[in-house]
Short mmCIF file of C-alpha atoms in Angstrom, two decimals:
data_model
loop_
_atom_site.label_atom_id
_atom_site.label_comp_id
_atom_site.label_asym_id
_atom_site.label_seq_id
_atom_site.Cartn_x
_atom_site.Cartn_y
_atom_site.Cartn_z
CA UNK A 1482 69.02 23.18 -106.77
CA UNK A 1483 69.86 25.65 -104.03
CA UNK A 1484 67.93 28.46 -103.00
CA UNK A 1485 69.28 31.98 -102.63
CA UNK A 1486 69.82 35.21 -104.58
CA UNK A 1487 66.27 36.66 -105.86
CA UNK A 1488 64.59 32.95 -104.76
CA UNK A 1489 65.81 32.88 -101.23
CA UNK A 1490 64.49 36.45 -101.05
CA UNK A 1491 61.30 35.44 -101.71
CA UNK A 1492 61.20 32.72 -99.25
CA UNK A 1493 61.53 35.63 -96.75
CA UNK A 1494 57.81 35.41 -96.37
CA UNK A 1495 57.97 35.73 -92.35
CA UNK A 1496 56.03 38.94 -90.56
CA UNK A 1497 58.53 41.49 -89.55
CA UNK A 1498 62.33 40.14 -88.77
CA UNK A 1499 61.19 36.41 -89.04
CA UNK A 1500 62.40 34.43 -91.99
CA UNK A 1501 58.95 32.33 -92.31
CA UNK A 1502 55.80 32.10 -90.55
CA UNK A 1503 57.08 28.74 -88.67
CA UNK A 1504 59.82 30.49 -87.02
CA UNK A 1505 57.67 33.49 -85.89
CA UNK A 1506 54.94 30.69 -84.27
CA UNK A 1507 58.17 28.69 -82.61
CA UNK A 1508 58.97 32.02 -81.11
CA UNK A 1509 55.30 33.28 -80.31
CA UNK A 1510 54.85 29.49 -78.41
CA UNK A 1511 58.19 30.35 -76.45
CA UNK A 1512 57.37 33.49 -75.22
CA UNK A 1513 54.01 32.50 -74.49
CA UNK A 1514 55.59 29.16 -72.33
CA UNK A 1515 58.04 31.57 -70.75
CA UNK A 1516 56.16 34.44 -69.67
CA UNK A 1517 53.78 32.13 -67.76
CA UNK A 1518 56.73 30.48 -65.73
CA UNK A 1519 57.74 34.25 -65.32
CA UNK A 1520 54.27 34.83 -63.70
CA UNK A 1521 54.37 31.94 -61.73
CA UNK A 1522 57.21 32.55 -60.10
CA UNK A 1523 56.26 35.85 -59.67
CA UNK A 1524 54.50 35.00 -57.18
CA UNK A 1525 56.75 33.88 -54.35
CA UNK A 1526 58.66 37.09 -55.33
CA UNK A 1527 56.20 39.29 -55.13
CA UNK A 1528 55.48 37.91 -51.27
CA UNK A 1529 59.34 37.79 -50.69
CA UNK A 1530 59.99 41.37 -51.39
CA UNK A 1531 56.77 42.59 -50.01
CA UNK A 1532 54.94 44.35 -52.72
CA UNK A 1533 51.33 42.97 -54.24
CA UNK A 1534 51.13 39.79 -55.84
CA UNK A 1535 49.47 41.21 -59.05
CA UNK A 1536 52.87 43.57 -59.62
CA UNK A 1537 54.99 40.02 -59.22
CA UNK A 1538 52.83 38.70 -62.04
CA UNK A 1539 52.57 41.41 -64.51
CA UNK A 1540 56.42 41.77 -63.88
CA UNK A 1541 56.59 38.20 -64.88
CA UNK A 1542 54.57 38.11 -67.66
CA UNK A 1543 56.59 41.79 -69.33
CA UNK A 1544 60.06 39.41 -68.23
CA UNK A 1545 59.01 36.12 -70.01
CA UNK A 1546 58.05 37.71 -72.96
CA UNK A 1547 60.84 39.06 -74.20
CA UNK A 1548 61.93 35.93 -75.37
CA UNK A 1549 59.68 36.75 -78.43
CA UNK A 1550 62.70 39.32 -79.70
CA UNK A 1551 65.28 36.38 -79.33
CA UNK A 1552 66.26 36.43 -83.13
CA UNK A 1553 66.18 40.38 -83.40
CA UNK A 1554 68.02 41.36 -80.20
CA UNK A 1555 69.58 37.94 -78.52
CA UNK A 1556 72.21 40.07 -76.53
CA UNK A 1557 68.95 42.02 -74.58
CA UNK A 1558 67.37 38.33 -73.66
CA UNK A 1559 70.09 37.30 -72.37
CA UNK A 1560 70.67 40.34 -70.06
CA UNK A 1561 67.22 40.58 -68.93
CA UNK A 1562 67.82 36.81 -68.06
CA UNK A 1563 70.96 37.64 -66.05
CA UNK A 1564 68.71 40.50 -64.74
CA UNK A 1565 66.18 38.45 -63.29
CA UNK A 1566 68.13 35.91 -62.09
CA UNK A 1567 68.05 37.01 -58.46
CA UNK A 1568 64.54 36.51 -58.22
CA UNK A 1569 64.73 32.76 -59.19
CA UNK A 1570 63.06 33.49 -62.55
CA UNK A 1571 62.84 32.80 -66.41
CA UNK A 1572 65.06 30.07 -66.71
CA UNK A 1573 63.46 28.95 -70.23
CA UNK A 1574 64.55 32.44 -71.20
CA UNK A 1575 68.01 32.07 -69.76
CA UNK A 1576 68.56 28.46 -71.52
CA UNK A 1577 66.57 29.37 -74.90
CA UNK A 1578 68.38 33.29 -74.71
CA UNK A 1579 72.02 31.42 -74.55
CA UNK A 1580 71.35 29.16 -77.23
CA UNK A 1581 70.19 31.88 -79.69
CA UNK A 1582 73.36 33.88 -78.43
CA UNK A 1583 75.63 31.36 -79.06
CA UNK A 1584 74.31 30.35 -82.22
CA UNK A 1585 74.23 33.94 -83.93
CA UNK A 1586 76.89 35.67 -86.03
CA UNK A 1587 78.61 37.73 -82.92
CA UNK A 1588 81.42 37.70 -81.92
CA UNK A 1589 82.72 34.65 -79.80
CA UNK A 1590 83.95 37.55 -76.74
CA UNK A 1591 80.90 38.97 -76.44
CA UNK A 1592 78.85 35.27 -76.42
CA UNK A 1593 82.21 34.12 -73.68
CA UNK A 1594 81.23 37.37 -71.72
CA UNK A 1595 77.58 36.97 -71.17
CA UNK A 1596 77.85 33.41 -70.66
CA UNK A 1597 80.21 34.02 -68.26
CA UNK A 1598 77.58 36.73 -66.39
CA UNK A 1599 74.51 34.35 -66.90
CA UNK A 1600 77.48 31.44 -65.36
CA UNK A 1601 78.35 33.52 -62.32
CA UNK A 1602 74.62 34.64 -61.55
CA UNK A 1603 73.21 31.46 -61.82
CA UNK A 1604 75.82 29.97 -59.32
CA UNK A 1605 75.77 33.39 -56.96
CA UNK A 1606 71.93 32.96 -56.35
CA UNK A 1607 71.87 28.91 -56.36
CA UNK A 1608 74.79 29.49 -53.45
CA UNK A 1609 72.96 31.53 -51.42
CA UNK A 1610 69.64 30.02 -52.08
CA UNK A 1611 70.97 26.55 -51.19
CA UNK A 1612 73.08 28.17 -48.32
CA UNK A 1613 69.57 29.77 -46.73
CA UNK A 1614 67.84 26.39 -47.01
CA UNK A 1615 70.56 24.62 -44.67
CA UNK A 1616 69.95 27.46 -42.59
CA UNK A 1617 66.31 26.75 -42.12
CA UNK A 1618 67.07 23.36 -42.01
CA UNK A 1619 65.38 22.24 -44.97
CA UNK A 1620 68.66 20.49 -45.78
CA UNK A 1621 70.94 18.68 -43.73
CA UNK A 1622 73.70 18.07 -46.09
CA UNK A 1623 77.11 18.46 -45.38
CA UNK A 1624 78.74 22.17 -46.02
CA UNK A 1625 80.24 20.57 -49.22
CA UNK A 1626 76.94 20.60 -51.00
CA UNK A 1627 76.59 24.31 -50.95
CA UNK A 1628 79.63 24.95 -53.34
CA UNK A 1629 78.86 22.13 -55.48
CA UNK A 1630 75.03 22.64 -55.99
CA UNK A 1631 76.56 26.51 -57.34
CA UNK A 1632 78.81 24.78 -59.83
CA UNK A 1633 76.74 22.21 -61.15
CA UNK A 1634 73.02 24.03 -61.59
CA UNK A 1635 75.41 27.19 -63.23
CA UNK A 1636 77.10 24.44 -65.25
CA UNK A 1637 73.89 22.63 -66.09
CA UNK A 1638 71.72 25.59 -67.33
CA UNK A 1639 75.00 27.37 -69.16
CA UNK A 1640 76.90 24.79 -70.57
CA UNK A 1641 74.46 22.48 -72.67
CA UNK A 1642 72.44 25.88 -74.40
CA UNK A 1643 76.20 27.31 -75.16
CA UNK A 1644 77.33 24.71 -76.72
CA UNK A 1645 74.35 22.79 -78.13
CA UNK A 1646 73.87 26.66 -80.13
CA UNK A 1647 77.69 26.86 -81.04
CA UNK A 1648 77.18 23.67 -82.50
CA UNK A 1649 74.33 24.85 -84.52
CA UNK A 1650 75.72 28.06 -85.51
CA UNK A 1651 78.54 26.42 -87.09
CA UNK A 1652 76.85 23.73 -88.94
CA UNK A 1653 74.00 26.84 -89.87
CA UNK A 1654 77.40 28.84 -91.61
CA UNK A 1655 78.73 25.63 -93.19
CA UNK A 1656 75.34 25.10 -95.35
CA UNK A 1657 75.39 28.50 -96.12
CA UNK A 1658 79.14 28.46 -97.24
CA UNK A 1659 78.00 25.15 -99.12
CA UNK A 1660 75.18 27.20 -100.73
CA UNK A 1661 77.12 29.79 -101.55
CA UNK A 1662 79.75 27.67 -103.42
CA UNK A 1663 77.17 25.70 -104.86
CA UNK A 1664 75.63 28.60 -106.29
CA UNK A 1665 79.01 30.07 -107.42
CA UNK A 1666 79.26 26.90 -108.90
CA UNK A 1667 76.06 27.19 -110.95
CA UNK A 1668 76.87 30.64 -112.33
CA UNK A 1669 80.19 29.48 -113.01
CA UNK A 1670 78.29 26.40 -115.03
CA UNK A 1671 75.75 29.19 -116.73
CA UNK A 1672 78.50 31.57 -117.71
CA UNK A 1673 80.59 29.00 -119.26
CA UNK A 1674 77.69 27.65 -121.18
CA UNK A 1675 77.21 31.17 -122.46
CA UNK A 1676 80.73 31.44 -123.33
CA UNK A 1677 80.57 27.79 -124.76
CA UNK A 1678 77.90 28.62 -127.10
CA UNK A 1679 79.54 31.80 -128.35
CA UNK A 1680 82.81 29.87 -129.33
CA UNK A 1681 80.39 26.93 -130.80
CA UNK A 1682 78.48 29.47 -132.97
CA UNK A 1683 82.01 31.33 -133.59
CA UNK A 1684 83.72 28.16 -134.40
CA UNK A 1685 80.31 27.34 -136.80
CA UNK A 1686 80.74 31.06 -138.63
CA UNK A 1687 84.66 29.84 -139.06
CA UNK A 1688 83.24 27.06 -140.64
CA UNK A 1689 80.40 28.16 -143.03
CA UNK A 1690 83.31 31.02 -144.23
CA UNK A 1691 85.73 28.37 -144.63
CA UNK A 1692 83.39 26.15 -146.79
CA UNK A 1693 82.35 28.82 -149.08
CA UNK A 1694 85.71 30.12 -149.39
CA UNK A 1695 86.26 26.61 -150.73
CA UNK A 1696 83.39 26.30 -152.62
CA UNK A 1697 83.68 29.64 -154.35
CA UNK A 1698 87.57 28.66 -155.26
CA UNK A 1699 86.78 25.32 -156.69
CA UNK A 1700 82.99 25.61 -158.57
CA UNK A 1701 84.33 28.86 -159.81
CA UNK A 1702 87.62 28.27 -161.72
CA UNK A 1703 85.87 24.60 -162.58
CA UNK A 1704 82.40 26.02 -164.05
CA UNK A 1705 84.68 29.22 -165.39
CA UNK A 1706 86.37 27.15 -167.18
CA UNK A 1707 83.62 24.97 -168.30
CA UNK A 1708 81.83 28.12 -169.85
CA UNK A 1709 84.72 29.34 -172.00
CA UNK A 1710 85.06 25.78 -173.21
CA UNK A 1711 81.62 26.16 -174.27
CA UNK A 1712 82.33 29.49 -176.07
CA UNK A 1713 84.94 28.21 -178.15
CA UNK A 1714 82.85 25.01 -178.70
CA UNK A 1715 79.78 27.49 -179.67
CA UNK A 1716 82.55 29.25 -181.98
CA UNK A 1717 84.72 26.27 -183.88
CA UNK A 1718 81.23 23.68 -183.95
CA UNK A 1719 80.96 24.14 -187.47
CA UNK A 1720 84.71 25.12 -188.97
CA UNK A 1721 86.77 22.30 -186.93
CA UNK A 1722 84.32 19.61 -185.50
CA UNK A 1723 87.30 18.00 -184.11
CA UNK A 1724 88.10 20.89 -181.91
CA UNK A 1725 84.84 21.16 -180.96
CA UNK A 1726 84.65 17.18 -179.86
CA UNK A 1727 87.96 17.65 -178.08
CA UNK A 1728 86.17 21.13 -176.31
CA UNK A 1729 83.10 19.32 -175.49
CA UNK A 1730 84.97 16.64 -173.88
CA UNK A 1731 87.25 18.96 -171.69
CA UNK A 1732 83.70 20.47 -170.56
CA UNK A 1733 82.42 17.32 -169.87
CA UNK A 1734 85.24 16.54 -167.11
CA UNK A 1735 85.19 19.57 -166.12
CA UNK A 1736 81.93 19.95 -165.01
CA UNK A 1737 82.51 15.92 -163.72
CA UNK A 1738 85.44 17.03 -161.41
CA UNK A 1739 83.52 19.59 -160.35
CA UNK A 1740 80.34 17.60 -159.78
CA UNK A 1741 82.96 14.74 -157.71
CA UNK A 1742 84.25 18.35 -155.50
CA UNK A 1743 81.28 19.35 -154.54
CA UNK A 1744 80.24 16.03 -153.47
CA UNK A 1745 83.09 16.23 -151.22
CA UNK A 1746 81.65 19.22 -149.85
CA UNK A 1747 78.33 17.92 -148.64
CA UNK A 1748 79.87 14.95 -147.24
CA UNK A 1749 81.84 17.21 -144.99
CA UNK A 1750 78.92 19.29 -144.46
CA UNK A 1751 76.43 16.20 -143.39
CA UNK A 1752 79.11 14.65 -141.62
CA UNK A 1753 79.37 18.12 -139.22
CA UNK A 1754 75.86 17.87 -139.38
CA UNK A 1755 75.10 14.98 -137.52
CA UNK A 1756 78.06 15.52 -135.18
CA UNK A 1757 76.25 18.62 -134.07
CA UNK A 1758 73.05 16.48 -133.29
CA UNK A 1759 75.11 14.49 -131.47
CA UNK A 1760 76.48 17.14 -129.53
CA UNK A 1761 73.47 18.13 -128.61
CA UNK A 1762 71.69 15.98 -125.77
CA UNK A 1763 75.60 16.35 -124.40
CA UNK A 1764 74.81 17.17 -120.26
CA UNK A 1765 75.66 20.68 -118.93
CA UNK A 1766 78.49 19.85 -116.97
CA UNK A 1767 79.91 18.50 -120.20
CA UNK A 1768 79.78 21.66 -122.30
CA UNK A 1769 82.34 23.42 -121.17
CA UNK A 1770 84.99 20.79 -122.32
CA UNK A 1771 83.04 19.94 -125.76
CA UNK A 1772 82.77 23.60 -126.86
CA UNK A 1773 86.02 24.80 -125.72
CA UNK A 1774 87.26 22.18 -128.33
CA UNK A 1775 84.63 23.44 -131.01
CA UNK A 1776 87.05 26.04 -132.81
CA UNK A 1777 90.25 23.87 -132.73
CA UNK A 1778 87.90 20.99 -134.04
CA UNK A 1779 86.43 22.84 -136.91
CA UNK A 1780 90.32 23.57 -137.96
CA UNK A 1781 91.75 20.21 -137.51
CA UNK A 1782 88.81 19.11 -139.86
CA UNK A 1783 89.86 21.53 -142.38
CA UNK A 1784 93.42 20.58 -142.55
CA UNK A 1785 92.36 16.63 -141.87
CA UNK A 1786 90.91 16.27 -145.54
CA UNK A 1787 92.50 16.27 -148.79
CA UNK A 1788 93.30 19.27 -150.77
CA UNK A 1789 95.08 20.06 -153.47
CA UNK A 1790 98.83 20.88 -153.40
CA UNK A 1791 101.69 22.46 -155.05
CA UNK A 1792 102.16 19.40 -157.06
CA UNK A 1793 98.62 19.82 -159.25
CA UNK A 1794 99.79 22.99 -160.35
CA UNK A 1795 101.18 22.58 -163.57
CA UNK A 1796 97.94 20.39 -163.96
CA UNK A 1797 96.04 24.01 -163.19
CA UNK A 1798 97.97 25.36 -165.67
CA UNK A 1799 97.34 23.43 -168.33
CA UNK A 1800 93.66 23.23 -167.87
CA UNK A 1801 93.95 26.72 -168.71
CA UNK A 1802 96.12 26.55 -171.12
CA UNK A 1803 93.58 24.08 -172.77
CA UNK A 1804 91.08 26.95 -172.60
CA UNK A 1805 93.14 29.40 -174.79
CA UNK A 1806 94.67 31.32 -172.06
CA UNK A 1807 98.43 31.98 -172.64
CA UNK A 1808 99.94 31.01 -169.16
CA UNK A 1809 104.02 30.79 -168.56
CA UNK A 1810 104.80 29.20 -165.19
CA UNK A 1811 108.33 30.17 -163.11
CA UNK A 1812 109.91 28.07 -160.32
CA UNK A 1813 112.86 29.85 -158.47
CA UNK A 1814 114.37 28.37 -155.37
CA UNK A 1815 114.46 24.56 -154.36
CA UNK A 1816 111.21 22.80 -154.63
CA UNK A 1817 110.29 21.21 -151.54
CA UNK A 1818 107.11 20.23 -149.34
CA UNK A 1819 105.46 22.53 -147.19
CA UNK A 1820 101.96 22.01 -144.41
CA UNK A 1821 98.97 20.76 -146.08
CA UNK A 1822 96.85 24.06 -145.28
CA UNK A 1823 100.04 26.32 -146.60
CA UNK A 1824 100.73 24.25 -149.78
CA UNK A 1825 96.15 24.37 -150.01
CA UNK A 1826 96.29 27.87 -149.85
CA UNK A 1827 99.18 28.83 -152.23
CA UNK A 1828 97.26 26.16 -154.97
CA UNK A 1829 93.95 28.42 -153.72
CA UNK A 1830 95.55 31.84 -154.38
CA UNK A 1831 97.16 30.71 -157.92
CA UNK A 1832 93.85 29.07 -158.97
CA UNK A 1833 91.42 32.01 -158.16
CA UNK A 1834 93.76 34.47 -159.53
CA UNK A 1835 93.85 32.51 -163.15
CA UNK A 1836 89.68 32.15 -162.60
CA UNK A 1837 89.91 35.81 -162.64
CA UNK A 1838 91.78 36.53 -165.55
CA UNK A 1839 89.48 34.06 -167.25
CA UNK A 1840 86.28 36.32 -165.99
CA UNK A 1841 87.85 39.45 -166.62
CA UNK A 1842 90.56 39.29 -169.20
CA UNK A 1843 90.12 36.53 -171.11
CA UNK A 1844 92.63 36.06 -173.71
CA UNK A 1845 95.19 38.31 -171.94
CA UNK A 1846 98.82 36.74 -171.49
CA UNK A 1847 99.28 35.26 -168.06
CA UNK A 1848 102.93 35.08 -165.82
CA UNK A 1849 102.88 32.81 -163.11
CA UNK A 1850 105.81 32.98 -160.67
CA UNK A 1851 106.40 30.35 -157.82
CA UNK A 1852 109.18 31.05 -155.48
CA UNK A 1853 110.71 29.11 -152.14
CA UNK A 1854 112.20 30.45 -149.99
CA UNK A 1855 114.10 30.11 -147.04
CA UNK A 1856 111.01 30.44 -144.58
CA UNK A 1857 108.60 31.84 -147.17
CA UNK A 1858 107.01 31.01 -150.09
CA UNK A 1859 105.87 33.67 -152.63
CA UNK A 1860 103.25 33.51 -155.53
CA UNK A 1861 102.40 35.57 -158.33
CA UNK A 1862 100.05 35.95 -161.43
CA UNK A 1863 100.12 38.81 -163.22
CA UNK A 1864 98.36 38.92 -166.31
CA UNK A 1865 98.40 41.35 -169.13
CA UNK A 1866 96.08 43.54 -170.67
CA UNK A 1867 93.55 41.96 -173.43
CA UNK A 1868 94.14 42.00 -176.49
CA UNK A 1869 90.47 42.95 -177.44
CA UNK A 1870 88.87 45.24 -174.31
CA UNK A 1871 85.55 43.50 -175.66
CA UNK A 1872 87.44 40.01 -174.94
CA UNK A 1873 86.99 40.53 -170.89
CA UNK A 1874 83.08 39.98 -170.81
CA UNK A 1875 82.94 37.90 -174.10
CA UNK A 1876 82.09 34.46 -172.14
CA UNK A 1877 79.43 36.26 -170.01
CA UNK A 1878 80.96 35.28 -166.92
CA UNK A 1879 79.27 36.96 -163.58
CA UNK A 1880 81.62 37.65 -160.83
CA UNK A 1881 80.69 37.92 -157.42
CA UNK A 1882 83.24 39.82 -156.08
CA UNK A 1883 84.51 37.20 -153.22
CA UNK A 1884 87.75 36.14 -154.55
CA UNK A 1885 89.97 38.32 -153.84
CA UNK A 1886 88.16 38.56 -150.79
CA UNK A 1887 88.64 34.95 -150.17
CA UNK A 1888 92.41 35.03 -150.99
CA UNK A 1889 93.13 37.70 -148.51
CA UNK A 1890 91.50 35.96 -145.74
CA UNK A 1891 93.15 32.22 -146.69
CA UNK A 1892 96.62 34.28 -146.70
CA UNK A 1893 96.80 36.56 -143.40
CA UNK A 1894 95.14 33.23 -141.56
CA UNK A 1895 98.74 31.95 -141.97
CA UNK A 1896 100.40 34.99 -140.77
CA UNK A 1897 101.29 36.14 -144.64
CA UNK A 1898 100.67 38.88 -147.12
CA UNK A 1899 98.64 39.42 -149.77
CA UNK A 1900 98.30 42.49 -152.61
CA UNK A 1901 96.52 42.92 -155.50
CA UNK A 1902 95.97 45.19 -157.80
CA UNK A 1903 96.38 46.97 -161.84
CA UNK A 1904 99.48 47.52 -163.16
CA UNK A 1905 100.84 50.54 -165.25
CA UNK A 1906 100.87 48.22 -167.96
CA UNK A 1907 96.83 48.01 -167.77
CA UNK A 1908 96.78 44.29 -166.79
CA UNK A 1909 96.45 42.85 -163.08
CA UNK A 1910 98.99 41.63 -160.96
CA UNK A 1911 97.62 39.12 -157.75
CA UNK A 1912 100.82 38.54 -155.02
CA UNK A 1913 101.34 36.64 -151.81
CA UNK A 1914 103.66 35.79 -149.71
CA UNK A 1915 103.27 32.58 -147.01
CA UNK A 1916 105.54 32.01 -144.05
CA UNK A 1917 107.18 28.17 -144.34
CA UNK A 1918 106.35 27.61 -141.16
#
C-alpha cells in the first residue's frame, strides 16, 4: 500500500519545513560539519585580508551554517557558496548546496545558471590561486597546469553534485508519479467496488421482483383455482358425489402442480444462493468484471429456464373452464413462435388476468382474444359482469393487489403496452400489446 493523501500528511511529522525528524538531524549534522570548515578556513582569511582572526571565524561559522536552510531556500546556499568562494571557503556547502539545487523542482535554467556561476568561480579563484603559487615558487609546473588545475577542480566540485542530484530528482518524481498512479489506481479499484456492489444489490432487487412476480402468477391462479374447486366440491358433496370425486381430484393436481412449481422456485433460489457464496471470497481486483456481469446474469437466468408458452394456453383455459368459468378463446393472425421471455409473458398476462376474474367475478363470462401480428402480438381478456354481484367474493378469495401490478411491469420490460381497466358494460377488460421482436 502506498502512502499519501490524509496518511502521507501525517507522516509530515518533521519540525518546521522538514518532512521527518531524520531529515532535519541529516541537515543539523551538515551544517554543523560545514560551519566548522567555514571557521577553519576562516582563519587564513582573516590574516590574508588583515582584519582579527575572531571576525574570520564567526564569519565562518554564520557562512557554514546556512547549509541548515538547504531544503527551504537551496537557490540562497548556493549563492552564498558562490559568494564565498573567493575566500577559499565552504566547499561542503558548495557541493551539498548544488546537489539540493539540482535535485529540487526548479526550473532546469535557473539550476544551468547557478551552476554555471558556482563553475566559473570555482575555476576563476583555483586560476589565480594556482597562478600565485607558481609565482612564489611553490610549484614548478609548466604554465599548462594553471589552465588545467581551473578546469578540472571547477569540473570536479560542479559536475558530480549536479548531476549525482539531477539523477535523484528524477528518480524522486518518478516514485511520486508511481504513487500517484498507484493511488489513482486504488480509488479507481474502491469506486468500482462501490459501483460493483450497487449493480450486484440492483441486479439482486431485479431478481427477488422477478421471482415474486413469478411466484405470485403461478401459486395464485394454481391455489385460486384450487379454492373454487373446493367450493363447488363443498356445494355438489352430497347431490352429485361424482362431481364432487371428479372436483376433488382436479384440486388434488392442482395443488400437486403447484406444489412441483414452487419446487422449481427454490431450486432456482438455492442455486443463486450458493453462487453468491461463491462469489464472495472472489479478490478485489476481480469484482469489477464479476459484478458488472451481475444484472445481465440474473436475466439470462430468467430466460435460461423453462416457462410456459403460448402453446399451454388452451390448457389454461380449460383448467378454468373445469372450474365453472365460461371462457371463449380467439386466435386472429398466423400462429407462429415468438422469444421464450415474450411468449412467458403473454401466457403470464392471460393467466393472471383469468386468476382475477376468478377472485373478483367469479361466474362472469370470460373473452379471450390472441392476436399476431406482423411485429406485435396483442392479448386480451375481458370478462363480463357477474351474474350474481354476491358471486365475486363467494369463494373468499383475498387479493393482494400485485397482479396487475406484476403484469404491467412483465409488459413495458419488453418495450410493450399494457391497460386495464372496467368497461361500460360493468365487467373488466385486461389488454397488452408485445413487440415480436
Amino acid at each position: 500500500m502506498t502512502t499519501t493523501g490524509d496518511e502521507h500528511a501525517r507522516a509530515l511529522t518533521g519540525p518546521w519545513w522538514w518532512e521527518r525528524w531524520r531529515s532535519a538531524v541529516l541537515d543539523g549534522a551538515l551544517a554543523l560539519v560545514s560551519a566548522v570548515e567555514c571557521a577553519a578556513e576562516g582563519i587564513p582569511f582573516a590574516r590574508e585580508a588583515g582584519v582579527p582572526v575572531s571576525l574570520g571565524i564567526v564569519f565562518g561559522l554564520v557562512a557554514g551554517a546556512v547549509l541548515v536552510l538547504r531544503r527551504k531556500w537551496p537557490v540562497a546556499v548556493v549563492l552564498v557558496s558562490i559568494a564565498i568562494t573567493p575566500a577559499e571557503m565552504g566547499f561542503l556547502m558548495g557541493v551539498v548546496g548544488l546537489y539540493t539545487l539540482a535535485a529540487c523542482e526548479l526550473p532546469r535554467r535557473v539550476i544551468g545558471a547557478l551552476a554555471g556561476m558556482s563553475l566559473l568561480g570555482t575555476a576563476v579563484v583555483t586560476f589565480v590561486r594556482v597562478r600565485q603559487d607558481m609565482a612564489r615558487g611553490d610549484l614548478t609546473l609548466g604554465d599548462w597546469f594553471v589552465p588545467f588545475a581551473a578546469v578540472t577542480t571547477a569540473l570536479g566540485l560542479t559536475a558530480p553534485p549536479v548531476l549525482l542530484g539531477l539523477y535523484v530528482g528524477a528518480r524522486r518524481r518518478l516514485m511520486e508519479s508511481l504513487r500517484e498512479r498507484a493511488d489513482s489506481l486504488e480509488r479507481e479499484l474502491q469506486l468500482l467496488a462501490e459501483r460493483a456492489e450497487e449493480r450486484a444489490e440492483w441486479a439482486r432487487n431485479e431478481e427477488r421482483t422477478r421471482i415474486a412476480r413469478e411466484m405470485h402468477d403461478v401459486v395464485a391462479h394454481r391455489v385460486s383455482l384450487m379454492v373454487v374447486h373446493a367450493a363447488a366440491l363443498q356445494a355438489v358433496a352430497r347431490k352429485d358425489p361424482e362431481k364432487a370425486v371428479r372436483n376433488a381430484a382436479l384440486v388434488g393436481d392442482m395443488g400437486r402442480q403447484a406444489l412441483t412449481e414452487l419446487r422449481e422456485m427454490l431450486g432456482v433460489l438455492r442455486a443463486g444462493e450458493d453462487a453468491g457464496r461463491r462469489a464472495a471470497v472472489v479478490s478485489l481486483a476481480a469484482v469489477g468484471e464479476a459484478a458488472a456481469e451481475a444484472a445481465s446474469r440474473a436475466a439470462e437466468e430468467a430466460g435460461a429456464g423453462e416457462g410456459p408458452c403460448l402453446s399451454e394456453l388452451g390448457e389454461l383455459i380449460g383448467q378454468s373452464a373445469a372450474a365453472g368459468m365460461v371462457v371463449d378463446l380467439s386466435v386472429e393472425g398466423e400462429v407462429r413462435s415468438y422469444a421464450a421471455e415474450i411468449e412467458q409473458t403473454a401466457f403470464r398476462v392471460v393467466q393472471e388476468a383469468l386468476t382475477n376474474v376468478h377472485k373478483h367475478a367469479a361466474g362472469a363470462k370470460t373473452h379471450v382474444r390472441l392476436a399476431h401480428r406482423v411485429s406485435e402480438i396483442a392479448m386480451q381478456v375481458e370478462n363480463e359482469p357477474p351474474p350474481e354481484p354476491a358471486s365475486a367474493s363467494a369463494a373468499g378469495l383475498p387479493s393482494g393487489g400485485n397482479g396487475l401490478v406484476g403484469m404491467r411491469e412483465r409488459v413495458v420490460a419488453l418495450g410493450g403496452v399494457f391497460v386495464s381497466g372496467p368497461t361500460d358494460a360493468g365487467g373488466f377488460r385486461v389488454s397488452a400489446v408485445i413487440p415480436a421482436a
